[in-house]
Amino acid sequence: MSSENLILIGMPGAGKSTVGVILAKRLGYHFIDTDLLIQAQEGCRLQDIIDRQGLERFRQIEEQVLLGLETQRTVIATGGSVIYSRPGIEAIKRCGRLVYLQVGLAELQSRISDMGERGLVMGAGQSFSDLYAERTPLYAEHADVFVDCTGLNTEQVAARIEKQVLVGQIDRWVDMMTEKKND
Ligand SMILES: Nc1ncnc2c1ncn2[C@@H]1O[C@H](COP(=O)(O)OP(=O)(O)O)[C@@H](O)[C@H]1O
Ligand SMILES: O=C(O)C1=C[C@@H](OP(=O)(O)O)[C@@H](O)[C@H](O)C1
Ligand SMILES: [Mg+2]
């Protein structure tokens, strides 16, 4: 594994926080969760920020935390709403590879029981399935690695990410060597 960071993206409930820490242990990497960085900085829960200061302010705070990331050899679990910030996405792209945890809508819904307390960045009148439809193409647009998590437990997802990231690195190395040979 190289020294770059691995950044987990995807819908709320996809397993970014849970799998992230398992993956970090497997790789011997550090682990950070940008949601926890926000909570530590603001001294309250995400839901409290949204309730007291609104969605727009939450998004600004999240963007500022993404822009301030300075880590190496770290698995970074992001919040599902990072995808709305162009500068935020550019910042995390500079940090490492974006790994998209793909989980179907029904599976996500079965995992998220605390929708009203989870602090989701969701417009008035928007349903979870609206959010899924809106965001899925955005995650896909920015992902470097796509991980199909269907039917896998957390350990299996972590193992799949590790394998796919490694294969991606070998592919990139082979491409580089081929380009050099053809120069
Ligand atoms: N692969 C999985 N299989 C079953 N449950 C999972 C899996 N990944 C995560 N979960 C569960 O789904 C819920 C949301 O996981 P979490 O890591 O908080 O997701 P995220 O950080 O992407 O919002 C948690 O209860 C977690 O235990
Ligand atoms: O997708 C969202 O709108 C959000 C997801 C949360 O993180 P998880 O994706 O880890 O649940 C958290 O960042 C915030 O409450 C907003
Ligand atoms: Mg999370």
Coordinates of N, CA, C and O and ligand atoms in Angstrom, one line a residue:
M1 N 0.9 -1.2 0.0 CA 0.0 0.0 0.0 C 0.9 1.2 0.0 O 1.9 1.3 0.7
S2 N 0.5 2.2 -0.8 CA 1.3 3.5 -0.8 C 1.0 4.3 0.4 O 0.1 3.9 1.2
S3 N 1.5 5.5 0.5 CA 1.3 6.3 1.7 C 0.1 7.2 1.5 O -0.2 8.0 2.3
E4 N -0.6 7.1 0.4 CA -1.8 8.0 0.2 C -3.0 7.6 1.1 O -3.0 6.5 1.5
N5 N -3.8 8.6 1.3 CA -5.0 8.3 2.1 C -6.1 7.6 1.3 O -6.1 7.7 0.0
L6 N -7.0 6.9 2.0 CA -8.1 6.3 1.3 C -9.4 7.0 1.9 O -9.6 7.1 3.1
I7 N -10.2 7.6 1.0 CA -11.3 8.4 1.5 C -12.6 7.7 1.1 O -12.9 7.5 -0.1
L8 N -13.4 7.4 2.1 CA -14.6 6.6 1.8 C -15.8 7.6 1.6 O -16.0 8.5 2.4
I9 N -16.5 7.4 0.5 CA -17.6 8.3 0.2 C -18.8 7.4 -0.1 O -18.7 6.2 -0.4
G10 N -20.0 8.0 0.0 CA -21.2 7.2 -0.3 C -22.4 7.7 0.6 O -22.2 8.6 1.5
M11 N -23.5 7.1 0.4 CA -24.8 7.5 1.1 C -24.7 7.3 2.6 O -23.9 6.4 3.0
P12 N -25.5 8.0 3.4 CA -25.5 7.7 4.8 C -26.1 6.3 5.0 O -27.0 5.9 4.3
G13 N -25.4 5.5 5.8 CA -25.8 4.1 6.0 C -25.0 3.2 5.2 O -25.1 2.0 5.3
A14 N -24.1 3.7 4.3 CA -23.3 2.8 3.4 C -22.2 2.1 4.2 O -21.7 1.0 3.7
G15 N -21.9 2.6 5.4 CA -20.9 1.9 6.2 C -19.5 2.6 6.3 O -18.5 2.0 6.7
K16 N -19.5 3.8 5.8 CA -18.2 4.5 5.8 C -17.5 4.6 7.2 O -16.3 4.3 7.3
S17 N -18.3 4.9 8.2 CA -17.7 5.0 9.5 C -17.3 3.7 10.1 O -16.3 3.5 10.7
T18 N -18.2 2.7 10.0 CA -18.0 1.4 10.6 C -16.9 0.6 9.8 O -16.0 0.1 10.5
V19 N -17.0 0.6 8.5 CA -16.0 -0.1 7.8 C -14.6 0.6 7.8 O -13.6 0.0 7.8
G20 N -14.7 2.0 7.9 CA -13.4 2.7 7.8 C -12.4 2.3 8.9 O -11.2 2.1 8.6
V21 N -13.0 2.2 10.1 CA -12.0 1.8 11.2 C -11.5 0.4 11.1 O -10.3 0.1 11.4
I22 N -12.3 -0.5 10.5 CA -11.9 -1.9 10.3 C -10.8 -1.9 9.2 O -9.7 -2.5 9.4
L23 N -11.0 -1.1 8.2 CA -10.0 -1.0 7.1 C -8.7 -0.5 7.6 O -7.6 -1.0 7.3
A24 N -8.8 0.6 8.4 CA -7.6 1.2 8.9 C -6.8 0.2 9.7 O -5.5 0.2 9.6
K25 N -7.4 -0.6 10.5 CA -6.7 -1.6 11.3 C -6.1 -2.6 10.4 O -4.9 -3.1 10.6
R26 N -6.8 -3.1 9.4 CA -6.2 -4.0 8.4 C -4.9 -3.5 7.7 O -4.0 -4.2 7.5
L27 N -5.0 -2.2 7.4 CA -3.9 -1.6 6.7 C -2.7 -1.1 7.6 O -1.7 -0.7 7.0
G28 N -3.0 -0.9 8.8 CA -2.1 -0.2 9.7 C -2.1 1.3 9.5 O -1.1 1.9 9.6
Y29 N -3.2 1.8 9.1 CA -3.4 3.2 8.8 C -4.0 3.9 10.0 O -4.6 3.3 10.9
H30 N -4.0 5.2 10.0 CA -4.8 6.0 11.0 C -6.2 6.0 10.5 O -6.5 5.7 9.3
F31 N -7.1 6.5 11.3 CA -8.5 6.6 10.9 C -9.1 7.9 11.4 O -8.9 8.3 12.6
I32 N -9.7 8.6 10.5 CA -10.5 9.8 11.0 C -11.9 9.8 10.3 O -12.1 9.3 9.2
D33 N -12.8 10.4 11.1 CA -14.2 10.5 10.6 C -14.5 12.0 10.6 O -14.5 12.6 11.6
T34 N -14.8 12.5 9.4 CA -14.9 14.0 9.3 C -16.1 14.5 10.1 O -16.1 15.6 10.6
D35 N -17.1 13.6 10.3 CA -18.3 14.0 11.2 C -17.8 14.2 12.6 O -18.3 15.1 13.3
L36 N -16.9 13.4 13.1 CA -16.4 13.5 14.5 C -15.5 14.8 14.6 O -15.5 15.4 15.6
L37 N -14.8 15.1 13.5 CA -14.0 16.3 13.5 C -14.9 17.5 13.6 O -14.6 18.5 14.4
I38 N -16.0 17.5 12.9 CA -17.0 18.6 13.0 C -17.6 18.7 14.4 O -17.6 19.8 15.0
Q39 N -17.9 17.6 15.0 CA -18.5 17.6 16.3 C -17.5 18.1 17.3 O -17.9 18.9 18.2
A40 N -16.3 17.7 17.2 CA -15.2 18.1 18.2 C -15.0 19.6 18.0 O -14.9 20.4 19.0
Q41 N -15.0 20.1 16.8 CA -14.8 21.5 16.6 C -15.9 22.4 17.1 O -15.7 23.4 17.7
E42 N -17.1 21.9 16.9 CA -18.3 22.7 17.2 C -18.8 22.4 18.6 O -19.6 23.2 19.2
G43 N -18.4 21.3 19.2 CA -18.8 21.0 20.6 C -20.2 20.6 20.7 O -20.8 20.7 21.8
C44 N -20.8 20.0 19.7 CA -22.1 19.5 19.8 C -22.4 18.5 18.6 O -21.5 18.3 17.8
R45 N -23.6 17.9 18.7 CA -23.9 16.9 17.7 C -24.2 17.5 16.3 O -24.6 18.7 16.3
L46 N -24.1 16.7 15.3 CA -24.4 17.2 13.9 C -25.8 17.7 13.9 O -26.1 18.8 13.3
Q47 N -26.7 16.9 14.4 CA -28.1 17.3 14.4 C -28.4 18.7 15.1 O -29.2 19.5 14.6
D48 N -27.6 18.9 16.2 CA -27.8 20.2 16.9 C -27.3 21.4 16.0 O -27.9 22.4 16.0
I49 N -26.2 21.2 15.2 CA -25.7 22.2 14.3 C -26.8 22.5 13.3 O -27.2 23.7 13.1
I50 N -27.4 21.5 12.7 CA -28.4 21.7 11.7 C -29.7 22.3 12.3 O -30.2 23.3 11.7
D51 N -30.1 21.9 13.5 CA -31.3 22.5 14.1 C -31.1 23.9 14.5 O -32.0 24.7 14.3
R52 N -29.9 24.2 15.0 CA -29.7 25.6 15.5 C -29.2 26.6 14.4 O -29.5 27.7 14.5
Q53 N -28.4 26.1 13.5 CA -27.8 27.0 12.5 C -28.2 26.8 11.1 O -27.8 27.6 10.2
G54 N -28.9 25.6 10.8 CA -29.4 25.4 9.5 C -28.4 24.6 8.6 O -27.3 24.4 8.9
L55 N -29.0 24.1 7.5 CA -28.3 23.2 6.6 C -27.1 23.9 5.9 O -26.0 23.3 5.7
E56 N -27.4 25.1 5.5 CA -26.3 25.9 4.8 C -25.1 26.0 5.6 O -23.9 25.8 5.2
R57 N -25.3 26.4 6.9 CA -24.1 26.6 7.8 C -23.4 25.2 8.0 O -22.2 25.2 8.1
F58 N -24.2 24.2 8.2 CA -23.6 22.8 8.3 C -22.7 22.5 7.2 O -21.6 22.1 7.3
R59 N -23.2 22.8 6.0 CA -22.4 22.5 4.8 C -21.1 23.4 4.7 O -20.1 22.9 4.3
Q60 N -21.2 24.6 5.2 CA -20.0 25.5 5.2 C -19.0 24.9 6.2 O -17.8 24.8 5.9
I61 N -19.5 24.5 7.4 CA -18.5 23.9 8.4 C -17.9 22.6 7.8 O -16.7 22.4 7.9
E62 N -18.7 21.8 7.2 CA -18.2 20.6 6.6 C -17.1 20.9 5.6 O -16.0 20.2 5.5
E63 N -17.4 21.8 4.7 CA -16.4 22.2 3.7 C -15.1 22.7 4.3 O -14.0 22.3 3.8
Q64 N -15.2 23.5 5.3 CA -14.0 24.0 6.0 C -13.2 22.9 6.6 O -12.0 22.9 6.5
V65 N -13.9 21.9 7.1 CA -13.1 20.8 7.7 C -12.4 20.0 6.6 O -11.3 19.6 6.8
L66 N -13.1 19.8 5.5 CA -12.5 19.1 4.4 C -11.2 19.8 3.9 O -10.2 19.2 3.6
L67 N -11.3 21.1 3.8 CA -10.2 21.9 3.3 C -9.0 21.9 4.2 O -7.9 22.2 3.8
G68 N -9.3 21.6 5.5 CA -8.2 21.6 6.5 C -7.6 20.3 6.7 O -6.7 20.2 7.5
L69 N -8.0 19.3 6.0 CA -7.4 17.9 6.2 C -5.9 17.9 5.8 O -5.6 18.3 4.7
E70 N -5.1 17.4 6.7 CA -3.7 17.2 6.4 C -3.3 15.9 7.0 O -2.8 15.8 8.2
T71 N -3.4 14.8 6.3 CA -3.1 13.5 6.8 C -2.4 12.6 5.8 O -2.4 12.9 4.6
Q72 N -1.7 11.6 6.3 CA -1.1 10.6 5.4 C -1.4 9.2 6.0 O -1.6 9.1 7.2
R73 N -1.4 8.2 5.1 CA -1.7 6.9 5.5 C -2.9 6.8 6.5 O -2.9 6.3 7.6
T74 N -4.0 7.4 6.0 CA -5.2 7.5 6.8 C -6.4 7.1 6.0 O -6.5 7.5 4.8
V75 N -7.3 6.3 6.7 CA -8.6 6.1 6.1 C -9.5 7.2 6.6 O -9.6 7.4 7.8
I76 N -10.1 7.9 5.7 CA -11.0 9.0 6.1 C -12.4 8.7 5.7 O -12.8 8.5 4.6
A77 N -13.3 8.5 6.8 CA -14.7 8.4 6.6 C -15.3 9.7 6.5 O -15.1 10.6 7.4
T78 N -16.0 10.0 5.3 CA -16.6 11.3 5.2 C -18.1 11.2 5.5 O -18.6 10.1 5.6
G79 N -18.8 12.4 5.6 CA -20.2 12.4 5.7 C -20.8 12.3 4.3 O -20.2 12.8 3.3
G80 N -22.0 11.8 4.2 CA -22.6 11.6 2.9 C -22.8 12.9 2.1 O -22.8 12.9 0.9
S81 N -22.9 14.0 2.8 CA -23.2 15.3 2.1 C -21.9 16.0 1.6 O -22.1 17.0 0.9
V82 N -20.7 15.4 1.7 CA -19.5 16.0 1.2 C -19.6 16.3 -0.3 O -19.0 17.2 -0.9
I83 N -20.4 15.4 -0.9 CA -20.6 15.5 -2.4 C -21.1 16.8 -2.9 O -21.0 17.1 -4.1
Y84 N -21.7 17.6 -2.1 CA -22.3 18.8 -2.5 C -21.3 20.0 -2.6 O -21.6 21.1 -3.1
S85 N -20.1 19.8 -2.0 CA -19.1 20.9 -2.0 C -18.0 20.6 -3.0 O -17.2 19.7 -2.9
R86 N -18.0 21.4 -4.1 CA -17.0 21.3 -5.1 C -15.6 21.5 -4.5 O -14.7 20.7 -4.7
P87 N -15.4 22.6 -3.8 CA -14.0 22.8 -3.2 C -13.7 21.7 -2.2 O -12.5 21.2 -2.2
G88 N -14.7 21.2 -1.5 CA -14.4 20.1 -0.6 C -14.0 18.8 -1.3 O -13.1 18.1 -0.9
I89 N -14.7 18.5 -2.4 CA -14.4 17.3 -3.2 C -13.0 17.5 -3.8 O -12.2 16.5 -3.8
E90 N -12.7 18.7 -4.3 CA -11.4 18.9 -4.9 C -10.3 18.7 -3.8 O -9.2 18.1 -4.1
A91 N -10.6 19.1 -2.6 CA -9.6 19.0 -1.5 C -9.4 17.5 -1.2 O -8.2 17.1 -1.0
I92 N -10.4 16.7 -1.1 CA -10.2 15.3 -0.7 C -9.6 14.5 -1.9 O -8.8 13.6 -1.7
K93 N -9.9 15.0 -3.1 CA -9.2 14.3 -4.2 C -7.7 14.5 -4.2 O -6.9 13.6 -4.6
R94 N -7.3 15.7 -3.7 CA -5.8 15.9 -3.6 C -5.2 15.1 -2.5 O -4.0 14.8 -2.6
C95 N -6.0 14.6 -1.6 CA -5.5 13.9 -0.4 C -5.3 12.4 -0.7 O -4.5 11.7 -0.1
G96 N -6.0 11.8 -1.7 CA -5.9 10.4 -1.9 C -6.9 9.9 -2.9 O -7.5 10.6 -3.7
R97 N -7.2 8.6 -2.7 CA -8.2 7.9 -3.6 C -9.6 7.9 -3.0 O -9.7 7.6 -1.8
L98 N -10.6 8.2 -3.8 CA -12.0 8.2 -3.4 C -12.6 6.9 -3.6 O -12.7 6.4 -4.8
V99 N -13.0 6.2 -2.5 CA -13.5 4.9 -2.6 C -15.1 5.0 -2.3 O -15.5 5.4 -1.2
Y100 N -15.8 4.6 -3.3 CA -17.3 4.8 -3.2 C -17.9 3.4 -2.8 O -17.8 2.4 -3.5
L101 N -18.5 3.5 -1.6 CA -19.2 2.3 -1.1 C -20.7 2.2 -1.7 O -21.5 3.1 -1.3
Q102 N -20.9 1.3 -2.6 CA -22.2 1.3 -3.2 C -23.1 0.3 -2.5 O -22.8 -0.9 -2.4
V103 N -24.3 0.8 -2.1 CA -25.3 0.0 -1.4 C -26.6 0.4 -1.9 O -26.9 1.6 -2.1
G104 N -27.5 -0.6 -2.2 CA -28.8 -0.4 -2.8 C -29.7 0.4 -1.8 O -29.5 0.3 -0.6
L105 N -30.7 1.0 -2.3 CA -31.6 1.9 -1.5 C -32.3 1.1 -0.4 O -32.3 1.6 0.7
A106 N -32.8 -0.1 -0.7 CA -33.6 -0.8 0.3 C -32.7 -1.2 1.5 O -33.0 -1.1 2.6
E107 N -31.4 -1.6 1.1 CA -30.5 -2.0 2.2 C -30.1 -0.8 3.1 O -30.0 -0.9 4.3
L108 N -29.9 0.4 2.4 CA -29.6 1.6 3.2 C -30.8 1.9 4.1 O -30.6 2.2 5.3
Q109 N -32.0 1.8 3.6 CA -33.2 2.2 4.4 C -33.3 1.3 5.6 O -33.7 1.7 6.7
S110 N -33.0 0.0 5.4 CA -33.1 -0.9 6.5 C -32.0 -0.7 7.6 O -32.2 -1.0 8.8
R111 N -30.9 0.0 7.2 CA -29.9 0.3 8.2 C -30.1 1.6 9.0 O -29.7 1.7 10.1
I112 N -30.8 2.5 8.3 CA -31.0 3.8 9.0 C -32.3 3.9 9.7 O -33.3 4.1 9.1
S113 N -32.2 3.8 11.0 CA -33.4 3.8 11.8 C -33.6 5.2 12.4 O -34.7 5.5 12.9
D114 N -32.5 5.9 12.5 CA -32.6 7.2 13.2 C -32.5 8.4 12.2 O -31.8 9.4 12.5
M115 N -33.3 8.3 11.2 CA -33.3 9.4 10.1 C -33.5 10.8 10.7 O -32.8 11.7 10.3
G116 N -34.4 11.0 11.7 CA -34.7 12.3 12.2 C -33.6 12.8 13.1 O -33.5 14.0 13.5
E117 N -32.7 11.9 13.6 CA -31.7 12.3 14.6 C -30.3 12.3 14.0 O -29.3 12.6 14.6
R118 N -30.2 11.8 12.7 CA -28.9 11.6 12.1 C -28.3 12.8 11.5 O -27.1 12.8 11.1
G119 N -29.0 13.9 11.4 CA -28.5 15.1 10.9 C -28.3 15.1 9.4 O -27.3 15.6 8.9
L120 N -29.2 14.5 8.6 CA -29.0 14.4 7.2 C -29.2 15.8 6.5 O -30.1 16.6 6.9
V121 N -28.4 16.0 5.5 CA -28.6 17.3 4.7 C -29.6 17.0 3.6 O -29.3 16.5 2.5
M122 N -30.8 17.2 4.0 CA -32.0 16.9 3.2 C -33.0 18.0 3.2 O -33.3 18.6 4.2
G123 N -33.3 18.4 2.0 CA -34.2 19.6 1.8 C -35.6 19.3 2.3 O -36.0 18.1 2.4
A124 N -36.4 20.3 2.6 CA -37.8 20.1 3.1 C -38.5 19.4 2.0 O -38.4 19.8 0.8
G125 N -39.3 18.4 2.3 CA -40.1 17.6 1.3 C -39.3 16.6 0.6 O -39.9 15.9 -0.3
Q126 N -38.0 16.5 0.8 CA -37.2 15.5 0.1 C -37.3 14.2 0.9 O -37.2 14.2 2.1
S127 N -37.4 13.1 0.2 CA -37.4 11.8 0.8 C -36.0 11.2 0.7 O -35.2 11.7 0.0
F128 N -35.8 10.1 1.5 CA -34.5 9.4 1.4 C -34.3 8.9 0.0 O -33.1 8.9 -0.5
S129 N -35.3 8.4 -0.7 CA -35.1 7.9 -2.0 C -34.8 9.1 -3.0 O -34.1 8.9 -4.0
D130 N -35.4 10.3 -2.8 CA -35.0 11.4 -3.6 C -33.5 11.7 -3.4 O -32.8 12.0 -4.4
L131 N -33.1 11.6 -2.2 CA -31.7 11.9 -1.9 C -30.8 10.9 -2.6 O -29.7 11.2 -3.2
Y132 N -31.2 9.6 -2.6 CA -30.5 8.5 -3.2 C -30.3 8.8 -4.7 O -29.3 8.7 -5.3
A133 N -31.5 9.2 -5.3 CA -31.5 9.5 -6.8 C -30.6 10.7 -7.1 O -29.9 10.7 -8.1
E134 N -30.6 11.7 -6.3 CA -29.9 12.9 -6.5 C -28.4 12.7 -6.4 O -27.5 13.2 -7.1
R135 N -28.0 11.9 -5.4 CA -26.6 11.8 -5.0 C -25.8 10.7 -5.8 O -24.6 10.8 -6.0
T136 N -26.5 9.6 -6.1 CA -25.8 8.5 -6.7 C -24.9 8.9 -7.9 O -23.8 8.5 -7.9
P137 N -25.4 9.7 -8.8 CA -24.6 10.0 -9.9 C -23.4 10.9 -9.5 O -22.3 10.9 -10.1
L138 N -23.6 11.7 -8.4 CA -22.5 12.5 -8.0 C -21.3 11.7 -7.4 O -20.2 12.0 -7.6
Y139 N -21.7 10.7 -6.5 CA -20.6 9.9 -6.0 C -19.9 9.2 -7.1 O -18.7 9.1 -7.1
A140 N -20.7 8.7 -8.1 CA -20.1 7.9 -9.2 C -19.1 8.8 -10.0 O -18.1 8.4 -10.5
E141 N -19.5 10.1 -10.2 CA -18.7 11.0 -11.0 C -17.3 11.2 -10.4 O -16.3 11.3 -11.1
H142 N -17.2 11.2 -9.1 CA -16.0 11.5 -8.4 C -15.2 10.3 -7.9 O -14.0 10.5 -7.5
A143 N -15.8 9.1 -7.9 CA -15.1 8.0 -7.3 C -13.9 7.5 -8.2 O -13.9 7.5 -9.4
D144 N -12.8 7.1 -7.5 CA -11.7 6.4 -8.2 C -11.9 4.9 -8.1 O -11.5 4.2 -9.0
V145 N -12.5 4.4 -7.0 CA -12.7 3.0 -6.8 C -14.2 2.7 -6.5 O -14.7 3.4 -5.6
F146 N -14.8 1.8 -7.1 CA -16.2 1.5 -6.9 C -16.3 0.1 -6.2 O -15.8 -0.9 -6.7
V147 N -16.9 0.1 -5.0 CA -17.0 -1.1 -4.2 C -18.5 -1.5 -4.0 O -19.2 -0.8 -3.4
D148 N -18.8 -2.6 -4.7 CA -20.2 -3.1 -4.5 C -20.3 -3.9 -3.2 O -19.7 -4.9 -3.0
C149 N -21.1 -3.3 -2.3 CA -21.1 -3.9 -0.9 C -22.3 -4.8 -0.7 O -22.5 -5.3 0.4
T150 N -23.1 -5.1 -1.8 CA -24.3 -5.9 -1.7 C -24.0 -7.2 -1.0 O -23.2 -8.0 -1.5
G151 N -24.8 -7.5 0.1 CA -24.7 -8.8 0.7 C -23.4 -9.0 1.5 O -23.2 -10.2 2.0
L152 N -22.6 -8.0 1.7 CA -21.3 -8.3 2.4 C -21.4 -7.7 3.8 O -22.0 -6.6 4.0
N153 N -20.8 -8.4 4.8 CA -20.7 -7.8 6.1 C -19.6 -6.8 6.2 O -18.8 -6.7 5.2
T154 N -19.4 -6.2 7.3 CA -18.4 -5.1 7.4 C -17.0 -5.6 7.1 O -16.2 -4.9 6.4
E155 N -16.6 -6.7 7.7 CA -15.3 -7.3 7.5 C -15.1 -7.6 6.0 O -14.0 -7.4 5.4
Q156 N -16.1 -8.1 5.3 CA -16.0 -8.5 3.9 C -15.8 -7.2 3.0 O -15.1 -7.2 2.1
V157 N -16.6 -6.2 3.4 CA -16.4 -4.9 2.7 C -15.0 -4.4 2.8 O -14.4 -4.0 1.8
A158 N -14.5 -4.4 4.0 CA -13.1 -3.9 4.3 C -12.1 -4.7 3.4 O -11.2 -4.2 2.8
A159 N -12.3 -6.0 3.4 CA -11.4 -6.9 2.6 C -11.5 -6.6 1.1 O -10.5 -6.5 0.4
R160 N -12.7 -6.3 0.7 CA -12.9 -6.0 -0.8 C -12.3 -4.7 -1.1 O -11.6 -4.6 -2.2
I161 N -12.4 -3.7 -0.3 CA -11.7 -2.4 -0.5 C -10.2 -2.6 -0.7 O -9.6 -2.1 -1.6
E162 N -9.7 -3.3 0.3 CA -8.2 -3.5 0.3 C -7.8 -4.2 -1.0 O -6.8 -3.7 -1.6
K163 N -8.5 -5.2 -1.4 CA -8.1 -5.9 -2.6 C -8.2 -5.0 -3.9 O -7.3 -4.9 -4.7
Q164 N -9.4 -4.3 -3.9 CA -9.6 -3.4 -5.1 C -8.5 -2.3 -5.2 O -8.1 -1.9 -6.3
V165 N -8.2 -1.7 -4.0 CA -7.2 -0.6 -4.0 C -5.9 -1.1 -4.5 O -5.2 -0.5 -5.3
L166 N -5.5 -2.3 -4.0 CA -4.2 -2.9 -4.4 C -4.2 -3.2 -5.9 O -3.2 -2.9 -6.6
V167 N -5.3 -3.8 -6.4 CA -5.3 -4.1 -7.9 C -5.2 -2.8 -8.7 O -4.5 -2.7 -9.6
G168 N -5.9 -1.7 -8.2 CA -5.8 -0.4 -8.8 C -4.4 0.1 -8.9 O -4.0 0.7 -9.9
Q169 N -3.7 -0.1 -7.8 CA -2.3 0.4 -7.7 C -1.4 -0.4 -8.7 O -0.6 0.2 -9.4
I170 N -1.6 -1.7 -8.8 CA -0.8 -2.5 -9.7 C -1.1 -2.1 -11.2 O -0.2 -1.9 -12.0
D171 N -2.4 -1.9 -11.5 CA -2.8 -1.4 -12.8 C -2.1 -0.1 -13.2 O -1.6 0.1 -14.3
R172 N -2.1 0.8 -12.2 CA -1.5 2.1 -12.5 C 0.0 2.0 -12.7 O 0.5 2.7 -13.6
W173 N 0.6 1.1 -12.0 CA 2.0 0.9 -12.1 C 2.3 0.3 -13.5 O 3.3 0.7 -14.2
V174 N 1.5 -0.7 -13.9 CA 1.7 -1.3 -15.2 C 1.5 -0.3 -16.3 O 2.4 -0.2 -17.2
D175 N 0.5 0.6 -16.2 CA 0.3 1.7 -17.2 C 1.5 2.6 -17.3 O 1.9 2.9 -18.3
M176 N 2.0 2.9 -16.1 CA 3.2 3.8 -16.0 C 4.4 3.2 -16.7 O 5.1 3.9 -17.5
M177 N 4.6 1.9 -16.5 CA 5.8 1.3 -17.0 C 5.6 1.1 -18.6 O 6.6 1.3 -19.3
T178 N 4.4 0.9 -19.0 CA 4.1 0.7 -20.4 C 4.3 2.1 -21.1 O 4.9 2.1 -22.2
E179 N 3.9 3.1 -20.5 CA 4.1 4.5 -21.1 C 5.6 4.8 -21.2 O 6.0 5.2 -22.3
K180 N 6.3 4.4 -20.2 CA 7.8 4.7 -20.2 C 8.5 3.9 -21.4 O 9.3 4.4 -22.1
K181 N 8.0 2.6 -21.5 CA 8.6 1.8 -22.6 C 8.3 2.3 -24.0 O 9.1 2.2 -24.9
N182 N 7.2 2.9 -24.1 CA 6.8 3.5 -25.4 C 7.3 4.8 -25.7 O 7.1 5.4 -26.8
D183 N 8.0 5.5 -24.7 CA 8.5 6.8 -24.9 C 9.6 6.9 -26.0 O 10.4 5.9 -26.1
Ligands
LIG1 N1 -21.8 -4.1 5.4 C1 -22.7 -3.9 6.4 N2 -23.7 -4.8 6.7 C2 -24.6 -4.6 7.6 N3 -24.7 -3.5 8.3 C3 -23.8 -2.5 8.1 C4 -22.8 -2.7 7.1 N4 -22.1 -1.5 7.1 C5 -22.6 -0.7 8.1 N5 -23.6 -1.3 8.6 C6 -24.5 -0.7 9.7 O1 -25.2 0.3 9.1 C7 -25.3 1.4 10.0 C8 -24.7 2.7 9.3 O2 -23.3 2.5 9.2 P1 -22.3 3.7 9.3 O3 -20.9 3.2 9.3 O4 -22.7 4.7 10.3 O5 -22.6 4.3 7.8 P2 -22.1 5.7 7.2 O6 -21.0 6.2 8.0 O7 -21.8 5.5 5.8 O8 -23.3 6.6 7.4 C9 -24.6 1.0 11.3 O9 -25.6 0.5 12.2 C10 -23.7 -0.1 10.8 O10 -23.5 -1.1 11.8
LIG2 O1 -25.6 12.5 4.1 C1 -25.8 13.4 4.8 O2 -26.6 14.4 4.5 C2 -25.1 13.4 6.1 C3 -24.5 12.3 6.6 C4 -23.9 12.2 7.9 O3 -22.8 11.3 7.8 P1 -22.9 9.7 7.4 O4 -22.9 9.7 5.9 O5 -21.6 9.1 8.0 O6 -24.1 9.2 7.9 C5 -23.4 13.5 8.4 O7 -22.3 14.0 7.7 C6 -24.4 14.5 8.3 O8 -25.3 14.3 9.3 C7 -25.0 14.7 6.9
MG3 MG -20.5 8.0 9.1

